[in-house]
Coordinates of C-alpha atoms and ligand atoms in Angstrom, one line a residue:
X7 CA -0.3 -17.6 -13.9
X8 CA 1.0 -14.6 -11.8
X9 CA -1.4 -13.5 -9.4
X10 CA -3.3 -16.6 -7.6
X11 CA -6.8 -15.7 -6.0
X12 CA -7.4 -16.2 -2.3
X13 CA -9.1 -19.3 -3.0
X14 CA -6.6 -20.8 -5.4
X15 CA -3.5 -20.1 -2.8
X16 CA -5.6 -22.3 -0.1
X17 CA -5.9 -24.8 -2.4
X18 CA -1.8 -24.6 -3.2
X19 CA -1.3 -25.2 0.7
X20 CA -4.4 -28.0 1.2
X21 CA -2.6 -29.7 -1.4
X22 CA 1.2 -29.2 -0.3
X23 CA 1.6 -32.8 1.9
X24 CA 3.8 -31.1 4.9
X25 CA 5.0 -32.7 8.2
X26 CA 3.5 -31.0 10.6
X27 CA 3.1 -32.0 14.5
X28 CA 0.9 -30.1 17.3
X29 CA -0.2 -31.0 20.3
X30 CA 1.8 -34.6 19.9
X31 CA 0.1 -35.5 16.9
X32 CA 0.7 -35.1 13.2
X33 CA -1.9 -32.6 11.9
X34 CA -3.0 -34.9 8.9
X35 CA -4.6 -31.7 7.2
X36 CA -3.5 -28.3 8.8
X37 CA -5.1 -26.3 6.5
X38 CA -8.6 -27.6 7.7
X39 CA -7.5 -27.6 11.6
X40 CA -9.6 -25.4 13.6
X41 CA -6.3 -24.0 15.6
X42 CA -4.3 -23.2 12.8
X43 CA -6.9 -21.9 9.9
X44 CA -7.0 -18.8 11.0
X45 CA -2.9 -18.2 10.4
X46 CA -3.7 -19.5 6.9
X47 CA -6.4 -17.0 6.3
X48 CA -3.7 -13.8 7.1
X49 CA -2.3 -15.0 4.6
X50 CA -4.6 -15.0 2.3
X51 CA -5.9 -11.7 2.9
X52 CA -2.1 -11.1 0.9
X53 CA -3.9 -12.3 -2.0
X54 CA -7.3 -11.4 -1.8
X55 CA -6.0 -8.0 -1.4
X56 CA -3.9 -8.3 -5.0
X57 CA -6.6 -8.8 -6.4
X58 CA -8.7 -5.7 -5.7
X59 CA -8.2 -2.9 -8.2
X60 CA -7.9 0.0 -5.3
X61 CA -5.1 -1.6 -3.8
X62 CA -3.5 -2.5 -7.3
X63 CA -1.0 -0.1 -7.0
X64 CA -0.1 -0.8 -3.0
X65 CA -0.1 -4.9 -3.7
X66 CA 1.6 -5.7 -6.7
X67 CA 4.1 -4.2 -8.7
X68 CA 5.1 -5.1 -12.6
X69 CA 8.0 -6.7 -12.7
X70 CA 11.1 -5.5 -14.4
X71 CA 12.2 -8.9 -15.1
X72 CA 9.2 -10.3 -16.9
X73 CA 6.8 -6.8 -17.4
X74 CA 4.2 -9.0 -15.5
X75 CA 2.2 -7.9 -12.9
X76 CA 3.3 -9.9 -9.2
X77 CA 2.7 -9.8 -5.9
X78 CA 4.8 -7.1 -3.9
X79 CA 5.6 -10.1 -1.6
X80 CA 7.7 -11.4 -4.3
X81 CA 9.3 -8.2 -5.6
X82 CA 12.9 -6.7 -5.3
X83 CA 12.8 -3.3 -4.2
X84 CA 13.4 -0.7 -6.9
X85 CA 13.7 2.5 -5.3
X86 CA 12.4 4.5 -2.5
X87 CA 9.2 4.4 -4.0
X88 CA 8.9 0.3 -3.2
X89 CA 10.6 0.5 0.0
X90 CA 7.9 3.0 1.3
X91 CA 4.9 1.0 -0.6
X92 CA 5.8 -1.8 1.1
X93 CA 5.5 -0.5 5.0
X94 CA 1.8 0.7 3.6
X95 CA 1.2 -2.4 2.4
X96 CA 1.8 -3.9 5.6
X97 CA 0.0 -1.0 7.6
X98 CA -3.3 -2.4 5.4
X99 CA -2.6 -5.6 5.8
X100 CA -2.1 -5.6 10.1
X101 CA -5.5 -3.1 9.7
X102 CA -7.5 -5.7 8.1
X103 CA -6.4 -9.4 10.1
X104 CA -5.2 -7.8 13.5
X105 CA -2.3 -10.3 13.4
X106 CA 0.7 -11.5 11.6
X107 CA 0.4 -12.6 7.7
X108 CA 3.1 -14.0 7.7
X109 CA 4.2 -13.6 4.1
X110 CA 6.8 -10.8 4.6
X111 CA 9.7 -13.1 5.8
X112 CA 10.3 -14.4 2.7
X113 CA 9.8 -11.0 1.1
X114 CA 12.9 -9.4 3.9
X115 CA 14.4 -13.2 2.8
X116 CA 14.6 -12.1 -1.2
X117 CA 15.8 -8.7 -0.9
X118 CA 18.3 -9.7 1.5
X119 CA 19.7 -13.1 -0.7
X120 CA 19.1 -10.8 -4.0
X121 CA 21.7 -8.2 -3.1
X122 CA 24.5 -10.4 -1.1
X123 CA 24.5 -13.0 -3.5
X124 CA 25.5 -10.8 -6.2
X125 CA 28.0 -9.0 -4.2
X126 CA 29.4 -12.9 -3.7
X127 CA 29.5 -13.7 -7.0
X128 CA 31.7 -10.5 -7.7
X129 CA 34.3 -11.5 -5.2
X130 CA 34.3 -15.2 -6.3
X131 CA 32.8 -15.8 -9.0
X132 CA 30.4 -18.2 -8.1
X133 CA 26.9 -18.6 -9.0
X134 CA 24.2 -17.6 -6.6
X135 CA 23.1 -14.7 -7.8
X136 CA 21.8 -16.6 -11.3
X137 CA 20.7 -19.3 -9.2
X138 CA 18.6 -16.9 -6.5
X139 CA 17.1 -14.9 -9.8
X140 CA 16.1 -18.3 -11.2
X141 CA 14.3 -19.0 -7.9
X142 CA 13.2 -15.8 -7.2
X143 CA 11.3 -15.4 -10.8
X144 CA 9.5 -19.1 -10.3
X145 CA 8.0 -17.8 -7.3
X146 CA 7.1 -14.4 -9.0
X147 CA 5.4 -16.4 -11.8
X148 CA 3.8 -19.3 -9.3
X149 CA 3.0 -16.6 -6.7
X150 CA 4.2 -18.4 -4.1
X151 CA 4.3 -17.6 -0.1
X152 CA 7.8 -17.8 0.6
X153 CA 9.4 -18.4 4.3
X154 CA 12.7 -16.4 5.7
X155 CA 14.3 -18.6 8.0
X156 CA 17.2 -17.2 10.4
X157 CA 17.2 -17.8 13.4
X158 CA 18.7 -21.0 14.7
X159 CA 18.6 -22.6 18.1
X160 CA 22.0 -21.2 19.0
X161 CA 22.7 -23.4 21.8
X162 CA 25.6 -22.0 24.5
X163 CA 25.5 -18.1 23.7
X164 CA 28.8 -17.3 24.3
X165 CA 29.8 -20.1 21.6
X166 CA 30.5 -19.8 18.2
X167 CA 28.3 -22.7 15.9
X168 CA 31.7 -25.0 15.6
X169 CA 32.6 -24.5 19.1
X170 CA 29.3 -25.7 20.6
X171 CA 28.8 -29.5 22.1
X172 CA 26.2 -30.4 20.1
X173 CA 27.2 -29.4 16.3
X174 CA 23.5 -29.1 15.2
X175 CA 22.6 -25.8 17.0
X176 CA 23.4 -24.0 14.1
X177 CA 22.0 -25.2 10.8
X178 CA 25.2 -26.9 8.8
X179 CA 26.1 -29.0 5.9
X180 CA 26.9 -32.4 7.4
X181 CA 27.5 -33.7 3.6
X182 CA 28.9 -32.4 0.1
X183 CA 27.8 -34.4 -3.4
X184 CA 28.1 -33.5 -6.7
X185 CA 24.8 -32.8 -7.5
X186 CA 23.9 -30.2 -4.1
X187 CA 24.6 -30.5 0.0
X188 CA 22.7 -32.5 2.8
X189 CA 21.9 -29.7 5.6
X190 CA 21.1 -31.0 9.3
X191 CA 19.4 -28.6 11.9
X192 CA 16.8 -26.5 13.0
X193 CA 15.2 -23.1 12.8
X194 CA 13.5 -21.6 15.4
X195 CA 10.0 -19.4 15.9
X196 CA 9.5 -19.9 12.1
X197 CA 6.6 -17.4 11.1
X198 CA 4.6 -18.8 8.4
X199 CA 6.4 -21.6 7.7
X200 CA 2.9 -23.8 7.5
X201 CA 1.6 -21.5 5.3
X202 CA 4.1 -21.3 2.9
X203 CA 5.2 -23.1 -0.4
X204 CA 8.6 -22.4 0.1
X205 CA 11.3 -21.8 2.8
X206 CA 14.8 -19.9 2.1
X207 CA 17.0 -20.4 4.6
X208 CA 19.9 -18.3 6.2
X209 CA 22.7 -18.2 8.7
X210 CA 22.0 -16.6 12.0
X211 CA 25.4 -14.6 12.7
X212 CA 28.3 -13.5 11.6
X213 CA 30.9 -16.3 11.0
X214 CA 34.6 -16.9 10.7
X215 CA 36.4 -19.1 8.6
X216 CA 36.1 -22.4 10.9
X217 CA 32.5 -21.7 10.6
X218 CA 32.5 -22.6 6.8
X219 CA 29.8 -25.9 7.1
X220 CA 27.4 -23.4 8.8
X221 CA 27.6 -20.9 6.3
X222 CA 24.7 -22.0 4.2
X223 CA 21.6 -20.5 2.2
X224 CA 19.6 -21.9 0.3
X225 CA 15.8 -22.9 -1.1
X226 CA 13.4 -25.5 -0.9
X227 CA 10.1 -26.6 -1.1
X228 CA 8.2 -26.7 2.4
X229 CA 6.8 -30.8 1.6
X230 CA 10.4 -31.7 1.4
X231 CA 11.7 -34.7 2.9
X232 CA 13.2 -34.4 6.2
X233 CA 11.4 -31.1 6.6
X234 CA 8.7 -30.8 9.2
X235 CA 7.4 -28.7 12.1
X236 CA 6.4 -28.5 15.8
X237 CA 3.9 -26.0 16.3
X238 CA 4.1 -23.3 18.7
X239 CA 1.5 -23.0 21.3
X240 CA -0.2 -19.7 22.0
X241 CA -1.7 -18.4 24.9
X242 CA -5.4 -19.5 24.9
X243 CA -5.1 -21.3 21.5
X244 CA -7.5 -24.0 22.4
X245 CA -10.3 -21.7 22.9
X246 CA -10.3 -22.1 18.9
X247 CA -11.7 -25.7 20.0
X248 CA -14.2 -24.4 22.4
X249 CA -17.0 -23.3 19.3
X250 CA -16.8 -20.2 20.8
X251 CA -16.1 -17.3 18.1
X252 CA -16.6 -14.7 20.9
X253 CA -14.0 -15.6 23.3
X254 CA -11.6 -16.0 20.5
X255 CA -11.7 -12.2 20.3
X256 CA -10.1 -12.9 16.6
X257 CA -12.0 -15.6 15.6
X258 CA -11.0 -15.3 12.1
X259 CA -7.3 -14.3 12.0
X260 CA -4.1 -15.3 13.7
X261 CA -0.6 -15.7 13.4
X262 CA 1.5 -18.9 13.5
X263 CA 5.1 -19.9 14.6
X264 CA 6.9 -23.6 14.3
X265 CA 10.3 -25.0 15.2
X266 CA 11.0 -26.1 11.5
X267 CA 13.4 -29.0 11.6
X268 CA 16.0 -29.8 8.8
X269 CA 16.5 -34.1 9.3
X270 CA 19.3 -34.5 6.7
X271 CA 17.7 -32.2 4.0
X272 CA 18.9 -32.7 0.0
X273 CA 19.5 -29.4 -1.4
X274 CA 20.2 -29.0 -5.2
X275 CA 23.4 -27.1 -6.3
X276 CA 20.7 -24.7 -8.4
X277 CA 18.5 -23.8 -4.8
X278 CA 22.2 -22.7 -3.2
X279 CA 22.6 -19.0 -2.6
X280 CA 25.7 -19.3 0.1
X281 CA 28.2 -22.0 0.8
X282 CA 31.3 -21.4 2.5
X283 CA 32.2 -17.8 2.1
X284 CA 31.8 -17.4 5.8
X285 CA 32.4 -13.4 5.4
X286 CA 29.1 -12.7 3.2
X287 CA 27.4 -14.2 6.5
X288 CA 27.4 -11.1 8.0
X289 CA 26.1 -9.2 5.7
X290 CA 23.0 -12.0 4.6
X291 CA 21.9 -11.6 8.5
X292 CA 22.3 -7.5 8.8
X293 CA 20.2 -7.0 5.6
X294 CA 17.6 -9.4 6.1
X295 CA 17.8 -8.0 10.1
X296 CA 17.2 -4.6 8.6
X297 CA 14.4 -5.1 6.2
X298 CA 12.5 -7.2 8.8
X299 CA 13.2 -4.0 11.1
X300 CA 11.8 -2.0 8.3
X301 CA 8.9 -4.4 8.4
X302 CA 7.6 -3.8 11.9
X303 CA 6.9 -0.2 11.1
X304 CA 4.3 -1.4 9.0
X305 CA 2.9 -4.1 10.2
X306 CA 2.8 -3.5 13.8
X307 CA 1.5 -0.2 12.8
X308 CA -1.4 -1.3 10.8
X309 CA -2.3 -3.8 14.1
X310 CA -2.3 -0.8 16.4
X311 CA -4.7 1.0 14.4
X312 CA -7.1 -1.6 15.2
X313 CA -6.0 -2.0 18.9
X314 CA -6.3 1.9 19.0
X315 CA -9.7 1.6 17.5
X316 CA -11.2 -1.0 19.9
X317 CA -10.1 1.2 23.1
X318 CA -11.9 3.7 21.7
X319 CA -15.5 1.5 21.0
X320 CA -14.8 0.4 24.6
X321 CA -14.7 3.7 26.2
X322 CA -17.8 4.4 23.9
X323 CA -19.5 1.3 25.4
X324 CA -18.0 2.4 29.0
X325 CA -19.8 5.8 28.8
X326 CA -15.9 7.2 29.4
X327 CA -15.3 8.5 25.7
X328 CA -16.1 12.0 27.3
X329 CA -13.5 11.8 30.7
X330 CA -10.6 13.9 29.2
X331 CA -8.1 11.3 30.7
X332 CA -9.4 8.3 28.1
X333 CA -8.8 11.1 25.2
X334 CA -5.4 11.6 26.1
X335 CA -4.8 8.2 26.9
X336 CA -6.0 7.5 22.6
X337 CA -4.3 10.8 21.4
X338 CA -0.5 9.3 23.5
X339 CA -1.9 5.8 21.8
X340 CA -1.4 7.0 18.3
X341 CA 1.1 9.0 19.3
X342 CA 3.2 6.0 19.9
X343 CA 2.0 4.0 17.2
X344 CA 2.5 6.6 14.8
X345 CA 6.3 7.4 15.7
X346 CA 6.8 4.1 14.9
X347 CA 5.0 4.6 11.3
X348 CA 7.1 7.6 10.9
X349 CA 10.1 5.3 11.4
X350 CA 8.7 2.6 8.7
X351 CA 8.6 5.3 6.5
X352 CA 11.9 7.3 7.2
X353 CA 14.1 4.3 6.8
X354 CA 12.2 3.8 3.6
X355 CA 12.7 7.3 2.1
X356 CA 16.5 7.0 2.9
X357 CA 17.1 3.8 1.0
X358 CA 19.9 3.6 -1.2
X359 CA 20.7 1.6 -4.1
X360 CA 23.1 -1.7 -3.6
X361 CA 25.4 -3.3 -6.0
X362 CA 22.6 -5.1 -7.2
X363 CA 20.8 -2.3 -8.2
X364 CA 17.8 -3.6 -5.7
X365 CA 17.4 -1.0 -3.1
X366 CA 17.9 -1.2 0.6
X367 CA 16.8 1.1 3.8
X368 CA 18.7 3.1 5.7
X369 CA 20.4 0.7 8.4
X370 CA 20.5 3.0 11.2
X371 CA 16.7 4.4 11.1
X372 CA 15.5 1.0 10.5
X373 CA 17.2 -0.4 13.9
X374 CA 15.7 2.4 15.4
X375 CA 12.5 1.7 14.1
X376 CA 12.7 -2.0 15.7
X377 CA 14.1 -0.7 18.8
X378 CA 11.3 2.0 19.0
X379 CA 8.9 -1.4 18.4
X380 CA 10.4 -3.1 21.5
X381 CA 8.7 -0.7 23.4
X382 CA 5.9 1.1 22.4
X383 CA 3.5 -1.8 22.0
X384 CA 3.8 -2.7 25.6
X385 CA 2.7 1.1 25.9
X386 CA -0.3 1.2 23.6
X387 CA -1.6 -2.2 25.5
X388 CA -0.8 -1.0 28.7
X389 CA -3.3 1.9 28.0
X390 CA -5.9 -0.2 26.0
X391 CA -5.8 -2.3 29.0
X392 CA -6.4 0.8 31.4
X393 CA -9.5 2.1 28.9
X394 CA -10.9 -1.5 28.7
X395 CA -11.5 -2.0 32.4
X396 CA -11.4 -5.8 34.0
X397 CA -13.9 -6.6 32.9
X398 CA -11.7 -8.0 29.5
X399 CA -10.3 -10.3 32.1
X400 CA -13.2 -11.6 34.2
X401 CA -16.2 -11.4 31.4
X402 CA -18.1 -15.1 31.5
X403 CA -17.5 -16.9 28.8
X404 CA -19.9 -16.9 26.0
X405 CA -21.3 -20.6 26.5
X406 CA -22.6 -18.5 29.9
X407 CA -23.6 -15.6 28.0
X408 CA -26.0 -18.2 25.8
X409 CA -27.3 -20.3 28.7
X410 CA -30.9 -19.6 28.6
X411 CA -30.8 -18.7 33.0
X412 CA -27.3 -17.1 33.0
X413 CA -27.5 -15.4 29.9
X414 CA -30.2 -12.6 30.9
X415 CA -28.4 -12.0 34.0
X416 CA -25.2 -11.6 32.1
X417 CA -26.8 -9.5 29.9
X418 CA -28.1 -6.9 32.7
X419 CA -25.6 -6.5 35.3
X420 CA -22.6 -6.7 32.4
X421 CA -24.1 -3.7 30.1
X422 CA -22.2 -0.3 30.0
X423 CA -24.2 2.2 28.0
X424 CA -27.8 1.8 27.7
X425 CA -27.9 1.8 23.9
X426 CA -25.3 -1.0 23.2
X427 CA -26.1 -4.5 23.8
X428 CA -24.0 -6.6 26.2
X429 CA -22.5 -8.6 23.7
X430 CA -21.3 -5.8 21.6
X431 CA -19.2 -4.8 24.7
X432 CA -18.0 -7.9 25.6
X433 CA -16.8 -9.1 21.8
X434 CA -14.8 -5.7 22.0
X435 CA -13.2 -6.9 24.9
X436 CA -12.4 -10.1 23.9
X437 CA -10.6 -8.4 20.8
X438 CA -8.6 -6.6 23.5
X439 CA -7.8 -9.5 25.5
X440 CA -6.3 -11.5 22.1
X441 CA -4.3 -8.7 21.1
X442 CA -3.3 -7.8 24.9
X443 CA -3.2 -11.6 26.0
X444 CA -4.7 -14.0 23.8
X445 CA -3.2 -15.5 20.6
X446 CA -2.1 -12.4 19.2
X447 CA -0.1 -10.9 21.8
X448 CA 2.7 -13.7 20.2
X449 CA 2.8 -10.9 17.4
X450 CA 1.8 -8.2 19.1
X451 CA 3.8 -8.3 22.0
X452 CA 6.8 -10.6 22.5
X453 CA 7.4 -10.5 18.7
X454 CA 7.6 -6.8 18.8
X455 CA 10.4 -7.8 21.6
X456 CA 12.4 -10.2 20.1
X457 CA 10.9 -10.8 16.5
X458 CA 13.2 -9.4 14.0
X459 CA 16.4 -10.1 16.3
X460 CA 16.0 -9.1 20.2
X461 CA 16.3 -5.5 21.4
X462 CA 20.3 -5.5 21.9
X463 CA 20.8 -6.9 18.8
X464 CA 19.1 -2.7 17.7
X465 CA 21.6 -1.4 20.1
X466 CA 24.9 -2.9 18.4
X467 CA 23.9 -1.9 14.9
X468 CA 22.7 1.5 16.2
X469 CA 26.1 2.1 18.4
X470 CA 28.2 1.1 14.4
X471 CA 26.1 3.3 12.1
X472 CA 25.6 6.3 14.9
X473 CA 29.1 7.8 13.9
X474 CA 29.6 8.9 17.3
X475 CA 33.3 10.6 15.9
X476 CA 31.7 12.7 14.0
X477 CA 28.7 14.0 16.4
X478 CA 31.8 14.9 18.8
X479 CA 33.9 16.9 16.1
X480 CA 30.6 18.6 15.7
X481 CA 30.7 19.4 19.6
X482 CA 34.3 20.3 19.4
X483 CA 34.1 22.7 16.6
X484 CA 30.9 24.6 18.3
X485 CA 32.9 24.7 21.5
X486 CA 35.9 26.0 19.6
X487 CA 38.3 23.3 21.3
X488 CA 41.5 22.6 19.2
X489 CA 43.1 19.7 20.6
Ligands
SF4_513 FE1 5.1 -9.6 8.6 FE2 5.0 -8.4 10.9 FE3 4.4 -11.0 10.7 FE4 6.9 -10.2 10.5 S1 5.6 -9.9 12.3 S2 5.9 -11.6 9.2 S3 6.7 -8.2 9.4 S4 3.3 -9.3 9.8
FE514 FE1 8.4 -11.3 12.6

């Protein structure tokens, strides 16, 4: 098997027996629970997708490896060609669930492992790289949904992880057999990880040598003992509970995020891809960093196209598509969210090849990317919220709208233009309140802030790979100073 059907990748999950808590319960079956179906549905839309022949060429890719055809979320970027695919791919795929699928963690996760574990091996000769390969084409083969795990409860900032009170703030090896490692910790805002088969697992920050236990990645399956999940709650998530698919606003879609604990976790010496050389840490987080920075000029992208669109119906609905103010408001609107495309795409284009031979962006236009995405999301909803009116704020909810005395009044005092009905104006609000407010403005909003490593984190990298020296010899020489 190498491409599974929507259905069939349900099916995977349903029957994957995870640990999984919400709400202060375990969820016995999370793939049937009203709250959290619609995450699971993003990412199927990854495979429902493949599976189409017009997007055969943006979804999959024929591997090198095996000449089989796989999922892109499984592949190892090639060239500039697959760099750039990929931020279309994810444009499409934010177009078509208005939230976060999830899937391209683990995507960022293999590119980043692929690469630095083969630069490791060369310095010591160890055996990752085989190891990741032999991982890396099971999943290819099985295509599996695959989790990127980084970022770790971190405890006291200032800190490093062996310096910090409690030793599990940072992900560590707490034994060493000779068969694998036992691993003891947490990872934080984990994207996906309910949806996915598998979870690869990272270090968080650079490290020095007394850091060597926390130096650590490696692979395994999500059901694994001692691995389970707290969901994260989202504003208005129980709304999902209400039978309401109108003031959902998304009633189909949604993204998902769980603190993912590690309780004394086995991992097999063959599912290792770091261990100990504390200096490759570095480099694991900045590449990972930087493809996930790539990421969000796709996928944030392709989820303002569809916040873009639903200003637009509601100044339709308004009667204000005309006012010249509400046009310029959607032309600065794409403006925005097309800068950030442009960035997707630049960073792309200006890949280079690694040691590997995988390729990889271009570090400095992909942090500027991320840092552009700190910001211009607030922007576009900002103006989506000025277009939309209050009335995405104060709208009845739909049990009102169906109550046989409230509903008729509802319907005439709460109609814009004469030719669209009330509930056509009021489901385009609601999709404007998710993405603005609702469940997901987790992706749209504060993930856009700190997803993908929080805005300062941009600002270092940018302030290393701006070559600052050489942009003031440039000055000097036009200002013919010899010094
Ligand atoms: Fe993919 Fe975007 Fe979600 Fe990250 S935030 S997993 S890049 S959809
Ligand atoms: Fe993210």
């Amino acid at each position: 098997m190498a491409l599974m059907t929507g259905e069939q990748y349900i099916e995977s999950i349903r029957n994957l027996k995870m640990e999984v808590y919400m709400f202060g319960k375990q969820i016995d079956c999370p793939a049937d629970d009203p709250i959290l179906r619609p995450s699971l549905n993003s990412v199927r839309m990854t495979y429902d997708l493949a599976q189409l022949p017009e997007y055969q060429e943006l979804m999959t890719v024929v591997s090198p490896d095996t000449g089989k055809r796989i999922n892109r979320f499984t592949n190892i970027h090639r060239g500039t060609d697959d760099l750039r695919n990929k931020v279309k791919m994810q444009r499409l795929l934010g177009q078509r669930t208005a939230a976060c699928f999830q899937r391209c963690v683990g995507m960022d996760a293999f590119n980043a492992v692929y690469s630095t574990s083969y630069e490791i091996d060369k310095k010591y000769g160890t055996q990752y790289f085989e190891n990741f390969k032999k991982f890396m084409l099971e999943c290819q083969e099985k295509d599996l949904t695959v989790d990127g795990a980084m970022t770790d409860p971190k405890g006291d900032r200032s800190k490093a992880p062996h310096q910090q009170s409690d030793p599990d703030m940072f992900l560590r090896v707490v034994e060493r057999r000779p068969d694998g490692v036992v691993v003891r910790g947490a990872k934080a805002h984990q994207t996906g990880a309910l949806n996915s088969h598998e979870i690869i697992v990272m270090p968080t920050i650079s490290m020095g040598p007394e850091d060597k236990d926390y130096a650590i990645s490696f692979a395994v399956p999500m059901d694994t003992k001692g691995v389970f999940m707290i969901i994260g709650r989202q504003s208005c998530d129980t709304r999902k509970l209400e039978n309401t698919e109108m003031d959902v606003g998304n009633a189909e879609f949604g993204g998902v995020e769980a603190l993912t604990v590690f309780d004394d976790v086995f991992v097999p010496n063959d599912r290792i891809f770091l261990n100990g050389e504390t200096e490759f840490a570095g480099m694991l987080v900045e590449r990972f960093a930087g493809f996930h920075r790539q990421s969000y000029g796709g996928c944030k992208v392709g989820v303002g196209d569809v916040l873009i669109g639903a200003a637009a119906v509601a100044a339709d609905y308004n009667g204000a598509a005309k006012a010249s103010h509400v046009k310029d408001k959607l032309i600065e609107m794409t403006h925005l969210n097309e800068t950030l495309y442009c960035c997707g795409i630049a960073c792309s284009a200006e890949g280079t090849q690694t040691e590997s031979g995988s390729y990889i962006i271009d570090m400095l236009l992909a942090n500027v990317c991320k840092q552009n995405v700190t910001r211009f999301p607030y922007e576009i909803v900002r103006l989506a919220e000025d277009i939309a009116g209050g009335l995405m704020v104060t709208a009845p909810s739909e049990a009102d709208f169906r109550n046989p005395k409230l509903g008729p009044i509802i319907d005439k005092y709460l109609r814009g233009v004469e030719n669209v009905s009330t509930e056509n104006r009021l489901r385009i609000l609601r999709l404007i309140e998710n993405l603005a407010l609702g469940t997901a403005a987790v992706g749209y909003r504060t993930e856009s802030m700190h997803g993908a490593g929080s805005p300062q984190a941009q600002r270092i990298m940018i302030a290393r790979q701006g070559n600052l020296a050489h942009k003031k010899e440039l000055a000097k020489a036009i200002a013919h100073i010899k010094e």
